[in-house]
Amino acid sequence: MAGLVGCVNEPSPRFSVDTVLSTMKVTPRSRTIAVDKVTLPSYAKETNLFMRNAAGALVPVPQADWADDPERALSLTLVRNLTEITGAKVALDPWPLDGEPEADLRVEVEEMIVNANRVMTLSGQYAVRRGSSRTSDTVQPFSVKTNAASLKAQDIVAAHAQVWKQLAERIAKSL
């Protein structure tokens, strides 16, 4: 039995993204906003944290797993930052309050990766749908970037926090 102890794989350390709150303030057209859906590419949904190596391949960051489901984490970060930036009531769908939200937000991420040069990119598109006033609905592409301090897991995670904040700031201007 003692020989089996050495065969057990140690679990990878798990990393959570600390929310970086924005200091931006925007007055939105909508007072209530539902974050309807955030979708990520398949590699970004994985438990492993990924990066793009010099050859262009997506590879797991050694000894680094997400502590939470990345879609859930990004959704909750958007809720928190959009609440701070706009002062609106922002919540995940299904809408938990009485009535219907004045706006629904959907985010489709096509790329969420740091490359071998330490550049973190978050790109895709977001859509804001407003209740009965369809004239102010919008679909906007986005691409935000920041530099990771290094290719160590904790610095890659910190870079994720920065681009997630930048995305919230960009979306807030559309609300």
Tab-separated table of C-alpha atoms in Angstrom, residues 1 31 40 46 49 53 64 79 87 99 110 119 138 166-167 170-171:
chain	number	residue	atom	x	y	z
A	1	MET	CA	0.000	0.000	0.000
A	31	ARG	CA	-31.835	50.806	-15.446
A	40	LEU	CA	-16.519	30.961	-24.873
A	46	GLU	CA	-11.818	23.723	-20.316
A	49	LEU	CA	-5.754	27.331	-18.499
A	53	ASN	CA	2.808	28.823	-27.993
A	64	ALA	CA	-2.727	25.614	-13.830
A	79	VAL	CA	-22.308	41.665	-13.673
A	87	GLY	CA	-25.237	52.020	-11.180
A	99	GLY	CA	-40.794	42.440	-14.173
A	110	GLU	CA	-14.180	34.040	-30.261
A	119	VAL	CA	-0.175	39.521	-25.202
A	138	THR	CA	-26.903	46.904	-31.023
A	166	GLN	CA	-11.873	46.401	-20.378
A	167	LEU	CA	-14.734	44.464	-21.965
A	170	ARG	CA	-16.671	48.914	-23.554
A	171	ILE	CA	-20.099	47.303	-23.062
